[in-house]
Short mmCIF file of C-alpha atoms in Angstrom, two decimals:
data_model
loop_
_atom_site.label_atom_id
_atom_site.label_comp_id
_atom_site.label_asym_id
_atom_site.label_seq_id
_atom_site.Cartn_x
_atom_site.Cartn_y
_atom_site.Cartn_z
CA UNK A 1 123.61 14.74 -65.01
CA UNK A 2 122.20 11.60 -63.49
CA UNK A 3 124.45 8.66 -62.90
CA UNK A 4 121.28 6.66 -63.10
CA UNK A 5 121.14 7.23 -66.82
CA UNK A 6 124.76 6.17 -67.30
CA UNK A 7 125.24 3.24 -69.63
CA UNK A 8 127.70 0.44 -69.05
CA UNK A 9 131.16 0.94 -70.44
CA UNK A 10 132.73 -1.15 -73.15
CA UNK A 11 134.12 -4.54 -72.29
CA UNK A 12 137.38 -3.22 -73.73
CA UNK A 13 137.66 -0.91 -70.74
CA UNK A 14 136.77 -3.75 -68.40
CA UNK A 15 139.31 -6.08 -69.94
CA UNK A 16 141.97 -3.38 -69.92
CA UNK A 17 141.68 -2.90 -66.18
CA UNK A 18 141.63 -6.54 -65.13
CA UNK A 19 144.84 -7.40 -63.37
CA UNK A 20 146.48 -4.03 -64.02
CA UNK A 21 148.54 -2.83 -61.10
CA UNK A 22 148.65 0.88 -61.87
CA UNK A 23 148.93 3.45 -64.55
CA UNK A 24 151.85 5.84 -64.21
CA UNK A 25 151.24 8.40 -61.50
CA UNK A 26 150.95 11.85 -62.98
CA UNK A 27 152.41 13.67 -60.01
CA UNK A 28 151.01 15.74 -57.15
CA UNK A 29 148.75 18.73 -57.47
CA UNK A 30 150.56 21.72 -58.87
CA UNK A 31 150.94 24.58 -56.43
CA UNK A 32 149.83 27.28 -58.84
CA UNK A 33 147.40 27.49 -61.69
CA UNK A 34 149.03 28.14 -65.04
CA UNK A 35 145.89 28.54 -67.15
CA UNK A 36 142.73 30.47 -66.37
CA UNK A 37 140.45 28.18 -68.40
CA UNK A 38 139.34 25.06 -66.56
CA UNK A 39 139.17 21.93 -68.73
CA UNK A 40 136.20 19.75 -67.74
CA UNK A 41 135.73 16.24 -69.14
CA UNK A 42 132.40 14.41 -69.08
CA UNK A 43 129.78 12.97 -71.39
CA UNK A 44 127.40 14.46 -73.93
CA UNK A 45 127.53 18.09 -74.93
CA UNK A 46 127.74 19.57 -71.43
CA UNK A 47 124.36 21.30 -71.70
CA UNK A 48 123.37 20.02 -68.27
CA UNK A 49 126.27 21.90 -66.69
CA UNK A 50 126.04 25.14 -68.68
CA UNK A 51 124.33 27.02 -65.86
CA UNK A 52 127.04 25.87 -63.45
CA UNK A 53 129.83 26.92 -65.81
CA UNK A 54 128.22 30.31 -66.46
CA UNK A 55 127.63 30.93 -62.76
CA UNK A 56 131.22 29.97 -61.88
CA UNK A 57 132.55 32.35 -64.52
CA UNK A 58 130.39 35.11 -63.06
CA UNK A 59 131.65 34.65 -59.49
CA UNK A 60 135.27 33.83 -60.32
CA UNK A 61 135.98 35.47 -63.66
CA UNK A 62 137.35 32.11 -64.88
CA UNK A 63 136.02 30.19 -67.88
CA UNK A 64 135.26 26.48 -68.13
CA UNK A 65 135.70 24.56 -71.37
CA UNK A 66 133.80 21.30 -71.76
CA UNK A 67 134.81 18.19 -73.65
CA UNK A 68 132.46 15.23 -73.81
CA UNK A 69 132.15 11.76 -75.26
CA UNK A 70 129.14 9.42 -75.56
CA UNK A 71 127.87 7.77 -72.36
CA UNK A 72 129.18 4.38 -73.31
CA UNK A 73 132.70 5.68 -73.95
CA UNK A 74 133.17 7.77 -70.81
CA UNK A 75 135.15 5.45 -68.54
CA UNK A 76 137.19 3.91 -71.33
CA UNK A 77 138.15 7.29 -72.78
CA UNK A 78 138.93 8.75 -69.35
CA UNK A 79 141.45 6.03 -68.61
CA UNK A 80 142.96 6.15 -72.08
CA UNK A 81 143.46 9.92 -71.81
CA UNK A 82 145.50 9.42 -68.64
CA UNK A 83 147.53 6.61 -70.16
CA UNK A 84 149.18 9.16 -72.44
CA UNK A 85 150.73 10.95 -69.45
CA UNK A 86 149.15 14.27 -70.49
CA UNK A 87 145.38 13.97 -70.24
CA UNK A 88 144.52 17.58 -71.02
CA UNK A 89 141.93 17.35 -68.23
CA UNK A 90 141.62 19.39 -65.05
CA UNK A 91 138.31 18.17 -63.63
CA UNK A 92 136.34 15.14 -64.72
CA UNK A 93 133.09 13.35 -64.00
CA UNK A 94 133.49 10.41 -61.61
CA UNK A 95 131.10 7.57 -60.90
CA UNK A 96 131.84 7.19 -57.16
CA UNK A 97 131.88 3.41 -57.37
CA UNK A 98 135.03 3.73 -59.50
CA UNK A 99 136.91 5.75 -56.86
CA UNK A 100 138.87 2.66 -55.67
CA UNK A 101 139.77 1.75 -59.26
CA UNK A 102 140.75 5.28 -60.22
CA UNK A 103 142.76 5.56 -57.01
CA UNK A 104 144.67 2.41 -57.91
CA UNK A 105 145.31 3.79 -61.39
CA UNK A 106 146.64 7.03 -59.89
CA UNK A 107 144.42 9.40 -61.85
CA UNK A 108 142.63 11.15 -58.96
CA UNK A 109 144.26 13.94 -56.97
CA UNK A 110 144.04 13.72 -53.18
CA UNK A 111 141.47 16.26 -51.94
CA UNK A 112 141.73 15.44 -48.24
CA UNK A 113 143.56 18.54 -47.07
CA UNK A 114 141.41 20.82 -49.20
CA UNK A 115 137.94 19.51 -48.40
CA UNK A 116 137.72 16.78 -45.75
CA UNK A 117 137.18 19.20 -42.87
CA UNK A 118 135.22 21.76 -44.89
CA UNK A 119 132.73 19.14 -46.02
CA UNK A 120 131.64 18.30 -42.47
CA UNK A 121 128.13 19.61 -41.88
CA UNK A 122 127.94 20.75 -45.50
CA UNK A 123 127.76 17.44 -47.38
CA UNK A 124 125.84 14.33 -46.41
CA UNK A 125 128.33 12.19 -44.44
CA UNK A 126 127.49 9.09 -46.48
CA UNK A 127 128.44 10.93 -49.68
CA UNK A 128 131.80 11.95 -48.21
CA UNK A 129 132.31 8.35 -47.16
CA UNK A 130 131.62 7.30 -50.74
CA UNK A 131 134.29 9.73 -51.95
CA UNK A 132 136.86 8.35 -49.52
CA UNK A 133 139.16 5.40 -50.14
CA UNK A 134 142.05 4.23 -47.96
CA UNK A 135 141.52 7.22 -45.71
CA UNK A 136 141.74 9.80 -48.50
CA UNK A 137 138.97 11.99 -49.93
CA UNK A 138 139.45 11.56 -53.67
CA UNK A 139 136.37 13.15 -55.23
CA UNK A 140 133.81 15.85 -54.56
CA UNK A 141 130.23 14.53 -54.15
CA UNK A 142 127.84 16.53 -56.32
CA UNK A 143 124.52 14.74 -56.76
CA UNK A 144 122.30 12.51 -54.67
CA UNK A 145 119.41 10.25 -55.61
CA UNK A 146 116.60 8.02 -54.46
CA UNK A 147 113.83 5.98 -56.05
CA UNK A 148 110.06 6.37 -55.89
CA UNK A 149 107.00 4.41 -56.97
CA UNK A 150 105.04 6.42 -59.54
CA UNK A 151 101.49 5.40 -60.44
CA UNK A 152 98.87 6.51 -62.98
CA UNK A 153 95.88 7.70 -60.96
CA UNK A 154 93.49 7.44 -63.89
CA UNK A 155 94.37 3.82 -64.60
CA UNK A 156 94.04 2.89 -60.93
CA UNK A 157 90.66 4.60 -60.61
CA UNK A 158 89.47 2.93 -63.80
CA UNK A 159 90.22 -0.47 -62.21
CA UNK A 160 88.76 0.55 -58.81
CA UNK A 161 92.19 0.16 -57.21
CA UNK A 162 92.88 2.42 -54.24
CA UNK A 163 95.94 4.61 -54.73
CA UNK A 164 98.82 3.91 -52.31
CA UNK A 165 99.77 6.60 -49.80
CA UNK A 166 102.92 8.70 -49.80
CA UNK A 167 103.92 8.05 -46.18
CA UNK A 168 106.72 5.56 -45.49
CA UNK A 169 104.19 3.74 -43.31
CA UNK A 170 102.15 3.03 -46.45
CA UNK A 171 105.02 1.23 -48.19
CA UNK A 172 103.83 -1.69 -50.35
CA UNK A 173 105.46 -5.08 -50.49
CA UNK A 174 106.58 -6.23 -53.92
CA UNK A 175 103.94 -8.97 -53.92
CA UNK A 176 101.18 -6.49 -53.05
CA UNK A 177 102.36 -4.19 -55.82
CA UNK A 178 102.22 -7.03 -58.34
CA UNK A 179 98.68 -7.92 -57.20
CA UNK A 180 97.57 -4.31 -57.68
CA UNK A 181 99.32 -4.08 -61.05
CA UNK A 182 97.50 -7.18 -62.28
CA UNK A 183 94.15 -5.71 -61.21
CA UNK A 184 94.93 -2.49 -63.07
CA UNK A 185 95.82 -4.52 -66.15
CA UNK A 186 92.45 -6.24 -65.97
CA UNK A 187 90.94 -2.76 -65.77
CA UNK A 188 92.53 -1.75 -69.07
CA UNK A 189 96.19 -0.89 -68.47
CA UNK A 190 98.53 -2.26 -71.14
CA UNK A 191 101.43 -2.88 -68.72
CA UNK A 192 101.07 -3.28 -64.98
CA UNK A 193 104.53 -2.48 -63.66
CA UNK A 194 108.06 -1.67 -64.71
CA UNK A 195 111.48 -0.47 -63.57
CA UNK A 196 112.81 2.69 -65.22
CA UNK A 197 116.30 1.18 -65.43
CA UNK A 198 115.65 -2.26 -66.80
CA UNK A 199 118.17 -4.84 -65.49
CA UNK A 200 120.51 -2.17 -64.08
CA UNK A 201 122.62 -3.00 -61.04
CA UNK A 202 121.85 0.39 -59.43
CA UNK A 203 118.13 -0.21 -59.45
CA UNK A 204 118.04 -3.96 -58.77
CA UNK A 205 120.71 -4.19 -56.07
CA UNK A 206 117.94 -3.50 -53.57
CA UNK A 207 116.05 -6.73 -54.41
CA UNK A 208 118.54 -9.13 -52.75
CA UNK A 209 119.50 -6.39 -50.26
CA UNK A 210 115.89 -6.21 -49.03
CA UNK A 211 116.02 -9.95 -48.35
CA UNK A 212 119.35 -9.67 -46.53
CA UNK A 213 121.46 -11.04 -49.37
CA UNK A 214 123.94 -8.18 -49.59
CA UNK A 215 125.26 -6.35 -52.67
CA UNK A 216 126.90 -9.37 -54.31
CA UNK A 217 130.35 -8.94 -52.76
CA UNK A 218 131.59 -9.28 -49.19
CA UNK A 219 134.75 -9.44 -47.09
CA UNK A 220 137.07 -6.69 -45.85
CA UNK A 221 138.13 -5.78 -49.40
CA UNK A 222 134.72 -6.56 -50.97
CA UNK A 223 136.37 -8.95 -53.38
CA UNK A 224 134.65 -12.13 -52.24
CA UNK A 225 131.79 -12.87 -54.64
CA UNK A 226 128.40 -13.64 -53.10
CA UNK A 227 125.67 -13.62 -55.76
CA UNK A 228 124.30 -17.14 -55.35
CA UNK A 229 123.00 -17.05 -51.77
CA UNK A 230 119.35 -17.80 -50.99
CA UNK A 231 118.33 -14.14 -51.01
CA UNK A 232 119.78 -13.55 -54.48
CA UNK A 233 118.06 -16.67 -55.78
CA UNK A 234 114.73 -15.61 -54.25
CA UNK A 235 115.06 -12.09 -55.66
CA UNK A 236 115.96 -13.47 -59.07
CA UNK A 237 112.99 -15.84 -59.05
CA UNK A 238 110.66 -12.94 -58.24
CA UNK A 239 112.20 -10.75 -60.96
CA UNK A 240 111.76 -13.44 -63.56
CA UNK A 241 108.16 -14.08 -62.50
CA UNK A 242 106.93 -10.55 -63.19
CA UNK A 243 107.94 -10.91 -66.83
CA UNK A 244 106.76 -14.50 -67.14
CA UNK A 245 103.36 -13.50 -65.73
CA UNK A 246 103.09 -10.56 -68.12
CA UNK A 247 102.64 -7.94 -65.41
CA UNK A 248 105.93 -6.44 -66.65
CA UNK A 249 106.89 -6.29 -70.32
CA UNK A 250 110.11 -7.84 -71.61
CA UNK A 251 110.32 -5.48 -74.57
CA UNK A 252 110.82 -1.90 -73.37
CA UNK A 253 114.20 -0.80 -72.06
CA UNK A 254 115.77 2.39 -70.76
CA UNK A 255 114.07 5.66 -71.63
CA UNK A 256 111.18 3.79 -73.22
CA UNK A 257 109.76 3.10 -69.75
CA UNK A 258 109.21 6.75 -68.94
CA UNK A 259 107.60 7.23 -72.35
CA UNK A 260 105.15 4.40 -71.69
CA UNK A 261 104.22 5.94 -68.35
CA UNK A 262 103.74 9.39 -69.84
CA UNK A 263 101.56 7.90 -72.57
CA UNK A 264 99.24 6.29 -70.03
CA UNK A 265 100.19 2.74 -70.99
CA UNK A 266 102.00 1.79 -67.77
CA UNK A 267 100.28 1.71 -64.37
CA UNK A 268 103.22 1.58 -61.92
CA UNK A 269 106.83 2.68 -62.48
CA UNK A 270 109.78 2.62 -60.09
CA UNK A 271 112.03 5.52 -61.02
CA UNK A 272 113.91 8.56 -59.77
CA UNK A 273 112.63 12.03 -58.84
CA UNK A 274 114.31 13.44 -61.97
CA UNK A 275 111.26 12.08 -63.83
CA UNK A 276 109.01 14.65 -62.16
CA UNK A 277 109.90 17.49 -64.55
CA UNK A 278 108.93 15.46 -67.62
CA UNK A 279 105.82 14.01 -65.99
CA UNK A 280 104.58 17.47 -65.04
CA UNK A 281 104.78 18.51 -68.70
CA UNK A 282 103.02 15.43 -70.09
CA UNK A 283 99.52 16.00 -71.47
CA UNK A 284 96.69 14.39 -69.52
CA UNK A 285 99.01 12.57 -67.10
CA UNK A 286 97.50 12.45 -63.62
CA UNK A 287 100.05 10.66 -61.49
CA UNK A 288 100.89 10.05 -57.86
CA UNK A 289 103.96 9.05 -55.84
CA UNK A 290 104.42 6.36 -53.19
CA UNK A 291 107.36 4.83 -51.29
CA UNK A 292 109.68 2.35 -52.96
CA UNK A 293 108.42 -1.23 -52.29
CA UNK A 294 110.18 -3.95 -50.28
CA UNK A 295 109.92 -7.70 -49.71
CA UNK A 296 107.64 -8.91 -46.94
CA UNK A 297 109.74 -10.07 -44.02
CA UNK A 298 112.70 -8.09 -45.33
CA UNK A 299 113.82 -4.50 -44.89
CA UNK A 300 113.04 -1.36 -46.84
CA UNK A 301 116.04 -0.26 -48.91
CA UNK A 302 116.38 2.29 -51.69
CA UNK A 303 119.13 3.03 -54.23
CA UNK A 304 121.06 6.26 -53.74
CA UNK A 305 124.07 8.43 -54.73
CA UNK A 306 125.03 10.16 -57.97
CA UNK A 307 127.95 11.78 -59.83
CA UNK A 308 131.09 13.19 -58.23
CA UNK A 309 133.73 15.54 -59.67
CA UNK A 310 137.38 14.54 -59.55
CA UNK A 311 140.56 16.59 -60.00
CA UNK A 312 143.04 15.09 -62.45
CA UNK A 313 146.31 14.03 -60.89
CA UNK A 314 149.08 16.20 -62.31
CA UNK A 315 146.84 19.03 -63.51
CA UNK A 316 148.59 22.34 -63.99
CA UNK A 317 145.36 24.08 -62.98
CA UNK A 318 145.23 22.81 -59.41
CA UNK A 319 144.19 26.06 -57.74
CA UNK A 320 141.46 26.72 -60.29
CA UNK A 321 140.22 23.12 -60.07
CA UNK A 322 139.94 23.34 -56.29
CA UNK A 323 138.14 26.67 -56.56
CA UNK A 324 135.67 25.11 -58.99
CA UNK A 325 135.04 22.06 -56.79
CA UNK A 326 134.54 24.29 -53.77
CA UNK A 327 131.88 26.26 -55.64
CA UNK A 328 130.15 23.23 -57.20
CA UNK A 329 130.18 21.10 -54.07
CA UNK A 330 130.33 23.24 -50.94
CA UNK A 331 128.68 26.52 -51.97
CA UNK A 332 124.88 26.17 -51.79
CA UNK A 333 124.23 28.27 -54.89
CA UNK A 334 126.90 26.48 -56.88
CA UNK A 335 125.58 23.11 -55.73
CA UNK A 336 122.10 24.01 -56.94
CA UNK A 337 123.53 24.71 -60.39
CA UNK A 338 125.70 21.58 -60.34
CA UNK A 339 122.78 19.26 -59.55
CA UNK A 340 120.28 21.25 -61.61
CA UNK A 341 119.18 18.44 -63.91
CA UNK A 342 118.73 15.84 -61.18
CA UNK A 343 117.57 18.14 -58.40
CA UNK A 344 118.92 16.31 -55.37
CA UNK A 345 122.35 17.35 -54.20
CA UNK A 346 125.04 15.93 -51.93
CA UNK A 347 125.06 19.42 -50.40
CA UNK A 348 122.67 19.35 -47.44
CA UNK A 349 121.46 22.94 -47.82
CA UNK A 350 121.01 22.65 -51.58
CA UNK A 351 118.97 19.45 -51.27
CA UNK A 352 116.77 21.10 -48.64
CA UNK A 353 116.12 23.94 -51.08
CA UNK A 354 115.18 21.54 -53.86
CA UNK A 355 112.92 19.42 -51.67
CA UNK A 356 111.11 22.51 -50.42
CA UNK A 357 110.07 23.41 -53.97
CA UNK A 358 109.04 19.92 -55.18
CA UNK A 359 105.46 19.91 -53.77
CA UNK A 360 104.90 23.35 -55.28
CA UNK A 361 105.29 21.95 -58.79
CA UNK A 362 102.25 19.70 -58.72
CA UNK A 363 99.44 19.11 -56.16
CA UNK A 364 100.00 15.37 -56.62
CA UNK A 365 103.48 15.73 -55.09
CA UNK A 366 102.26 16.72 -51.64
CA UNK A 367 104.35 14.88 -49.08
CA UNK A 368 107.03 13.72 -51.53
CA UNK A 369 109.58 16.03 -49.92
CA UNK A 370 109.10 14.36 -46.54
CA UNK A 371 109.23 10.93 -48.18
CA UNK A 372 112.55 11.65 -49.90
CA UNK A 373 114.06 13.02 -46.70
CA UNK A 374 113.01 9.86 -44.92
CA UNK A 375 114.45 7.57 -47.58
CA UNK A 376 117.80 9.37 -47.68
CA UNK A 377 118.07 9.19 -43.90
CA UNK A 378 116.77 5.67 -43.30
CA UNK A 379 116.69 3.35 -46.32
CA UNK A 380 119.43 4.54 -48.69
CA UNK A 381 121.84 1.85 -49.89
CA UNK A 382 124.97 2.63 -51.87
CA UNK A 383 126.72 0.46 -54.39
CA UNK A 384 129.79 -1.38 -53.05
CA UNK A 385 133.19 0.32 -53.22
CA UNK A 386 135.14 -2.59 -54.62
CA UNK A 387 137.99 -2.85 -57.08
CA UNK A 388 135.80 -5.39 -58.84
CA UNK A 389 132.87 -3.06 -59.36
CA UNK A 390 133.29 -2.80 -63.13
CA UNK A 391 133.01 -6.55 -63.50
CA UNK A 392 130.24 -6.74 -60.91
CA UNK A 393 128.08 -4.13 -62.63
CA UNK A 394 128.49 -5.49 -66.12
CA UNK A 395 128.06 -9.18 -65.34
CA UNK A 396 125.25 -8.77 -62.79
CA UNK A 397 123.33 -6.54 -65.18
CA UNK A 398 123.72 -9.15 -67.89
CA UNK A 399 122.44 -11.84 -65.50
CA UNK A 400 119.33 -9.79 -64.64
CA UNK A 401 118.75 -9.38 -68.36
CA UNK A 402 118.98 -13.13 -68.91
CA UNK A 403 116.46 -13.73 -66.13
CA UNK A 404 114.11 -11.10 -67.58
CA UNK A 405 114.24 -12.95 -70.87
CA UNK A 406 113.39 -16.33 -69.38
CA UNK A 407 116.53 -17.83 -67.83
CA UNK A 408 116.14 -19.62 -64.50
CA UNK A 409 117.65 -17.65 -61.60
CA UNK A 410 118.58 -20.94 -59.92
CA UNK A 411 120.99 -21.60 -62.78
CA UNK A 412 121.89 -18.03 -63.78
CA UNK A 413 123.21 -16.79 -60.44
CA UNK A 414 125.45 -19.80 -59.70
CA UNK A 415 126.90 -19.37 -63.20
CA UNK A 416 127.36 -15.68 -62.45
CA UNK A 417 129.12 -16.58 -59.20
CA UNK A 418 131.66 -18.69 -61.08
CA UNK A 419 132.22 -16.09 -63.78
CA UNK A 420 132.76 -13.29 -61.28
CA UNK A 421 135.13 -15.43 -59.22
CA UNK A 422 137.25 -16.03 -62.32
CA UNK A 423 137.24 -12.33 -63.15
CA UNK A 424 138.10 -11.26 -59.61
CA UNK A 425 141.12 -13.58 -59.53
CA UNK A 426 142.68 -11.36 -62.17
CA UNK A 427 142.44 -8.25 -60.02
CA UNK A 428 145.71 -7.32 -58.33
CA UNK A 429 144.89 -6.68 -54.68
#
């Protein structure tokens, strides 16, 4: 399941965590499993993990039961379940940016002795780093991600616009992309350009990052707010301009963007490689792939990372939970099942297997495997591991939304700076 499709949690969850010192610790990992059914907690109906669960049962003889809640309720419900002192959870889905928060709340078991050494050479080091907080490995990296620039070849040809290349050397600047998108609009495209994840922190973090403005927080504990520097203001001005100019549409949000692209109404779309499966099935969609754009004079950066699995502190199924995480994260076959929906895996061998098959799915994808390898190795940027991430994500996303709808970045980001500073003061350090 893609973390990129995850929706922001309720403000009730955000408010409940502000200033809290810790939930009661649920105790260390139990030495022996007492139940041979693993209880997995996530979102939705678990269909995306059915192949993983079935494969694990086949190799281990142990069953996995799934319990899910809607996207928007996941984090809130997870914390509330642990507040009771008996969560009824063995393994649960973890957004890796929440590892510091979940560590502080005492709901993640320490996996260091079980997996820190075993993960070396098996998982991407940056993913292991993202699972580690205060020197402890607290979650098992499962998925990985990047972003690509998709374009409609028919719409570009219709406007006599040359298609961009797939090599990193052919990377467009944002301004060049907007110029091309406007030309394609004049040639008949309804919408020139769009982001798959409208206003989302994950996708838009790279705008100020490309200009050297950082992720919005800084300092040794990443609790010093920094969302009103010149780079953030410049990025915000650019973001607002693409909607004001009409090259991007203010209306569509979320999954609507992929639908517009598949329907031939959108010329350029920045989105993840998980879109490939749907695009390949779309009728009469002739599309291509190019590198993620960057700002002229800045650096090329791309969003990355995806879901982790965590073991519940105090679970009575410790041995079974560790066996499951070993299979889903460190075994190549298990990792392929675990990241099935998204494709890319935190497991190096599994990701290599997926990338090898991508160009075989569509002639238009020739070279995309090399491009993704390059991005993961050279341009990938992860979201900040800060105890203030919940506030950062929610409030920054709201600010991008305000700018998309006409607010001035020069006013919006300084206001955001003040609001985040007030929120961060309530976090116990």
